[in-house]
Amino acid sequence: MNSFAFEGALAGPRNGLGPAGPFPAAALTDTFDRRWLHYAFLSRDGRHAMVANAAWLGPVDDEEPPKERFTTILLLHERGQPWSASQFNADIGNEPWSAFRLPHPHFQPYKLGIAASAGTPRVDLDLVRTSRPCSSQCAFFHGGQHLRWQSETGVRGSGRWDLGNGPEPVDLIGYHERVRGRWRWPDLGEWVFGFANDLGGDPGRPPAWAGVFTFIRPATDTEHATASFMLWKDGRMRRHFPRRNVSFAVRGELDRDKVTMTPPLARLLGVPPMAPVPKRLAIVARQGDDVVMLDFDAEAAARVVIPSENSIRPFSVNEVVGDCLLAGRIGGEQFAIETRGIVEFAGGAGGD
């Protein structure tokens, strides 16, 4: 795929509500400008997981006229097996699916096809919105750098995918996210993002309960750390717990044999080891009489090595799948769900 095939693709037509989205109709002008669409899904039977990113990056300094860079990556996981990944040049078609495009009716399927240039891994899915997004959030750090994101749970998918052993049908549920901002990877520091959906229930309805959490701690200016926990019920967000009402704790380390370095060519870069992936993650959000708890047990991780534009040290994102418990009490109503989740542990690659 031509890396510049998507130049201007985000602008799209305008309508009475403004730009069609998923991002403002404005060019990326700085090397550190970034926009991306993130997809994370789990199969309803708990066997499979999927993570994918489509990223638009600021122009290369020596290009004239300036051209945005476009990268994609697809990661698939089958329970009991290591993660499988494409390089950063997966084919994602002419217009990546997004719940944040306008217009975009609920319960109307749209296509998402992503395939490695080698053919596999590959997915061909019909995606359907069943829920509403959270409010947009923003983190500022290290001068004028910033990161802005917005999530939507309850995205349902059906279709087929192929990890290299032939296509097989999948029935998925997960979440979608759009991110934009301007930052340098080492300055970003570290983050923990993740989600857990109720995998049961009526496949034609939103999940009964769904949670998304965030934590960002910049490398400097740690007082600018950002955290939140968002909870949906039946497709609508019920609670947004802010930073000072959310606590995170980790315990143990995931066995290094359970961590797969991706994309495949990353092993040729001679990157230093990263800090261990936590085996257990516990999050508690509390406000007044409302409380939510997530207990995540890591099973397998894909370490995605990301080159840094202003440092010889790469930045890494660990995509981790595992069992989890989502429980709590909201408005006097108690709930508890045993399900699967996906968590991102991200940070530097120097073992710190």
XYZ file of C-alpha atoms in Angstrom:
352
model
C 0.000 0.000 0.000
C 1.150 3.521 -0.752
C 1.927 5.178 2.596
C 0.447 8.440 1.327
C -2.747 7.012 -0.154
C -4.773 8.548 2.653
C -3.541 12.114 2.278
C -6.592 14.290 2.900
C -8.847 11.283 3.522
C -9.837 12.518 6.971
C -11.214 15.831 5.824
C -14.194 14.408 3.955
C -17.320 16.361 3.025
C -19.083 18.761 5.372
C -22.722 18.646 6.401
C -25.018 20.723 8.599
C -23.276 19.401 11.694
C -19.771 20.311 10.552
C -16.951 18.072 9.216
C -17.997 14.501 8.531
C -15.149 13.329 10.777
C -13.770 11.408 12.468
C -11.303 14.317 12.817
C -11.348 18.046 12.020
C -10.740 18.903 8.386
C -7.258 20.307 9.027
C -3.866 19.167 7.809
C -1.187 17.857 10.147
C 1.632 20.403 10.016
C 4.065 19.406 12.787
C 6.284 16.309 12.813
C 4.778 15.318 16.152
C 1.121 15.798 15.144
C -0.795 12.530 15.454
C -4.251 11.144 14.780
C -5.333 7.574 15.017
C -8.303 5.235 15.094
C -8.079 2.348 17.551
C -10.059 -0.895 17.472
C -10.142 -3.506 20.260
C -12.423 -6.546 20.220
C -13.030 -9.795 22.075
C -15.000 -12.753 20.761
C -18.197 -13.513 22.660
C -16.923 -17.029 23.411
C -13.738 -15.589 24.941
C -11.382 -17.421 22.543
C -10.162 -14.563 20.385
C -8.949 -10.988 20.696
C -8.162 -8.300 18.148
C -6.376 -4.934 18.302
C -5.811 -2.636 15.319
C -4.607 0.922 14.745
C -4.757 3.295 11.791
C -2.486 6.296 12.399
C -1.923 9.564 10.549
C 1.391 11.187 11.513
C 2.839 14.615 10.875
C 4.814 15.298 7.691
C 8.433 14.345 7.171
C 10.606 17.477 7.437
C 12.428 17.015 4.121
C 9.303 16.311 2.044
C 8.218 19.080 -0.320
C 5.315 19.594 -0.488
C 4.691 18.142 3.012
C 2.889 14.803 3.050
C 1.316 13.069 6.017
C 2.513 9.589 6.897
C -0.015 6.778 7.289
C 0.626 3.542 9.205
C -1.538 0.597 10.159
C -1.087 -2.521 12.263
C -3.304 -5.526 13.023
C -2.872 -7.920 15.963
C -4.885 -11.111 16.513
C -4.857 -13.524 19.434
C -6.238 -17.019 19.974
C -6.466 -18.213 23.548
C -3.473 -20.329 24.511
C -1.381 -19.050 21.575
C 0.992 -16.067 21.126
C -0.234 -12.901 19.453
C 0.025 -12.670 15.656
C 0.755 -9.286 14.047
C 1.204 -7.527 10.735
C 3.929 -4.988 10.037
C 3.069 -1.259 10.179
C 1.760 -1.378 6.603
C -1.422 -3.448 6.800
C -4.013 -2.738 4.098
C -7.144 -1.155 5.597
C -9.045 -0.126 2.467
C -9.949 3.356 1.301
C -11.779 4.726 4.349
C -11.232 3.133 7.773
C -14.452 2.495 9.679
C -15.174 4.855 12.560
C -18.127 5.353 14.874
C -17.257 9.056 14.875
C -18.125 9.750 11.263
C -21.274 11.702 10.407
C -23.881 10.562 9.679
C -23.519 7.130 11.313
C -26.796 5.434 12.342
C -26.866 2.859 15.116
C -27.482 -0.822 14.275
C -26.435 -0.349 10.633
C -23.466 -2.529 9.618
C -20.358 -1.062 8.029
C -17.354 -2.905 6.618
C -13.901 -3.051 8.159
C -11.270 -5.072 6.350
C -7.626 -5.178 7.462
C -4.942 -7.484 6.102
C -1.180 -7.798 6.457
C 0.749 -7.269 3.232
C 1.761 -10.933 3.526
C -1.927 -11.936 3.484
C -2.331 -12.914 7.146
C -3.292 -11.990 9.766
C -6.485 -10.711 8.194
C -10.002 -9.665 9.229
C -13.148 -8.989 7.203
C -15.834 -7.677 9.525
C -19.230 -6.004 9.605
C -19.261 -3.532 12.510
C -22.358 -2.100 14.180
C -22.724 0.705 16.730
C -25.030 -0.079 19.638
C -23.967 2.549 22.190
C -23.090 6.203 22.708
C -19.575 7.662 23.113
C -18.088 9.159 26.251
C -17.181 12.806 26.470
C -13.878 13.812 24.904
C -10.920 13.957 27.305
C -7.574 15.740 27.097
C -4.189 15.448 28.832
C -1.581 18.254 28.730
C 2.085 17.739 29.555
C 5.650 18.981 28.906
C 4.886 22.408 27.536
C 2.394 22.493 24.704
C 2.155 18.740 24.149
C -1.279 17.181 24.478
C -3.251 14.006 23.893
C -7.006 13.963 23.297
C -9.208 10.897 23.044
C -12.814 9.724 22.913
C -14.106 6.172 23.333
C -17.242 4.257 22.449
C -18.086 0.804 23.801
C -20.592 -1.765 22.599
C -19.281 -2.031 19.026
C -20.361 -5.427 17.711
C -18.649 -7.239 14.868
C -19.269 -10.340 12.814
C -17.423 -11.869 9.911
C -14.256 -13.862 9.394
C -10.593 -13.647 10.220
C -7.463 -15.605 9.422
C -4.400 -16.060 11.628
C -2.676 -18.151 8.963
C -4.595 -21.415 9.287
C -7.496 -20.465 7.063
C -10.480 -18.152 7.645
C -12.919 -18.841 10.460
C -16.099 -17.079 11.603
C -15.983 -14.718 14.598
C -18.600 -12.975 16.720
C -17.049 -9.954 18.436
C -17.783 -7.170 20.871
C -15.450 -4.362 21.852
C -14.733 -0.691 21.676
C -13.476 1.986 19.312
C -11.455 5.107 20.033
C -10.222 8.188 18.232
C -7.064 9.933 19.421
C -5.373 13.135 18.305
C -2.760 15.494 19.597
C 0.870 16.543 19.410
C 3.529 14.828 21.489
C 6.898 13.096 21.494
C 6.866 9.501 22.682
C 9.548 9.744 25.421
C 7.832 12.825 26.899
C 4.493 11.010 27.044
C 5.926 8.769 29.756
C 3.569 5.873 30.410
C -0.094 5.009 30.188
C -2.574 2.288 31.084
C -5.679 2.054 28.908
C -8.196 -0.760 28.734
C -11.755 -1.974 28.519
C -14.073 -4.774 29.569
C -17.498 -5.511 28.072
C -20.171 -7.924 29.134
C -19.679 -10.652 26.503
C -23.091 -12.238 27.073
C -26.608 -10.990 26.497
C -28.586 -10.357 23.333
C -26.173 -9.898 20.389
C -28.592 -7.363 18.911
C -28.435 -5.129 21.978
C -25.749 -3.029 23.702
C -23.782 -4.835 26.418
C -25.481 -4.659 29.812
C -22.299 -3.229 31.354
C -19.074 -1.944 29.865
C -16.079 -0.125 31.320
C -13.165 1.877 29.883
C -10.296 3.247 31.965
C -7.322 5.538 31.350
C -4.169 6.540 33.188
C -1.420 8.769 31.765
C 1.708 9.743 33.706
C 4.108 11.996 31.746
C 7.856 11.394 32.007
C 8.192 14.861 33.573
C 5.582 17.114 35.160
C 4.088 14.092 36.901
C 1.587 16.380 38.598
C -0.137 16.438 35.207
C -1.041 12.756 35.508
C -4.513 11.990 34.172
C -6.871 9.150 35.069
C -10.529 8.236 34.611
C -12.931 5.307 34.714
C -16.062 5.357 32.560
C -18.970 2.978 32.979
C -21.754 2.275 30.472
C -25.073 0.518 31.082
C -27.217 -0.603 28.158
C -25.297 1.575 25.730
C -25.247 4.838 27.665
C -22.558 6.133 29.973
C -23.726 6.069 33.582
C -20.655 7.351 35.417
C -17.408 9.145 34.659
C -15.076 8.894 37.637
C -12.367 11.600 37.414
C -8.681 11.337 38.232
C -8.831 11.901 41.995
C -11.521 9.236 42.378
C -9.593 6.444 40.639
C -6.773 4.311 42.052
C -4.569 1.757 40.261
C -2.487 -1.091 41.716
C -0.397 -3.833 40.081
C 1.020 -7.083 41.397
C 3.430 -9.689 40.021
C 4.941 -9.973 36.547
C 3.722 -11.724 33.423
C 6.117 -14.481 32.356
C 8.439 -13.157 29.621
C 7.576 -16.223 27.525
C 4.013 -14.890 27.349
C 5.173 -11.635 25.702
C 5.515 -11.579 21.892
C 7.553 -8.786 20.262
C 5.693 -7.155 17.362
C 5.676 -6.215 14.545
C 7.778 -9.150 13.273
C 10.620 -6.932 11.961
C 11.023 -5.254 15.375
C 13.289 -8.077 16.533
C 15.884 -6.864 13.980
C 16.169 -3.437 15.630
C 18.072 -4.608 18.697
C 15.729 -2.767 21.077
C 16.484 -2.914 24.810
C 14.186 -4.793 27.167
C 11.076 -3.095 28.483
C 9.836 -3.035 32.057
C 7.943 -6.248 32.930
C 4.235 -6.453 32.167
C 2.171 -6.607 35.374
C 0.438 -9.932 35.968
C -2.445 -8.420 37.906
C -4.108 -5.024 37.628
C -6.690 -3.749 40.101
C -8.624 -0.504 39.600
C -11.095 1.031 42.041
C -13.213 4.095 41.231
C -15.321 5.627 43.973
C -17.525 8.706 44.157
C -20.133 9.140 46.873
C -22.028 5.872 47.252
C -21.028 4.687 43.752
C -18.078 2.345 43.360
C -16.649 0.274 40.485
C -13.860 -2.303 40.658
C -11.966 -4.042 37.863
C -9.649 -6.985 38.595
C -7.620 -8.002 35.527
C -5.404 -11.110 35.284
C -2.936 -10.887 32.379
C -2.642 -13.945 30.135
C -0.632 -12.974 27.026
C 0.908 -9.757 25.702
C 2.022 -8.349 22.370
C 4.800 -5.787 22.758
C 4.392 -3.283 19.921
C 7.717 -1.468 19.367
C 7.148 2.116 18.161
C 10.034 4.169 16.756
C 10.624 7.538 18.413
C 11.099 10.607 16.242
C 13.445 12.418 18.646
C 15.323 9.650 20.443
C 17.170 6.439 19.669
C 15.099 4.777 22.395
C 11.882 3.259 21.093
C 8.572 3.476 22.885
C 6.555 0.305 23.492
C 2.882 -0.494 23.924
C 1.984 -3.864 25.420
C -1.415 -5.139 24.271
C -2.488 -7.596 26.980
C -5.472 -9.959 27.039
C -6.812 -11.822 30.055
C -9.716 -12.689 32.344
C -11.233 -9.963 34.474
C -13.974 -9.170 36.964
C -16.004 -5.991 36.552
C -18.195 -5.278 39.577
C -19.659 -2.409 41.517
C -22.640 -0.442 42.753
C -24.149 2.430 40.768
C -27.212 4.329 41.975
C -27.892 1.589 44.487
C -27.810 -1.131 41.786
C -25.171 -3.825 42.249
C -23.578 -5.787 39.401
C -20.755 -8.272 38.861
C -19.508 -9.659 35.530
C -16.820 -12.249 34.904
C -15.528 -11.548 31.418
C -12.413 -10.938 29.308
C -10.569 -7.669 28.858
C -7.772 -5.975 26.929
C -5.312 -3.643 28.650
C -2.521 -1.465 27.211
C 0.591 -0.972 29.334
C 2.810 1.573 27.583
C 6.110 3.235 28.359
C 9.816 3.461 27.598
C 11.936 0.596 26.443
C 14.908 0.876 28.751
C 13.677 -1.382 31.526
C 12.607 1.576 33.687
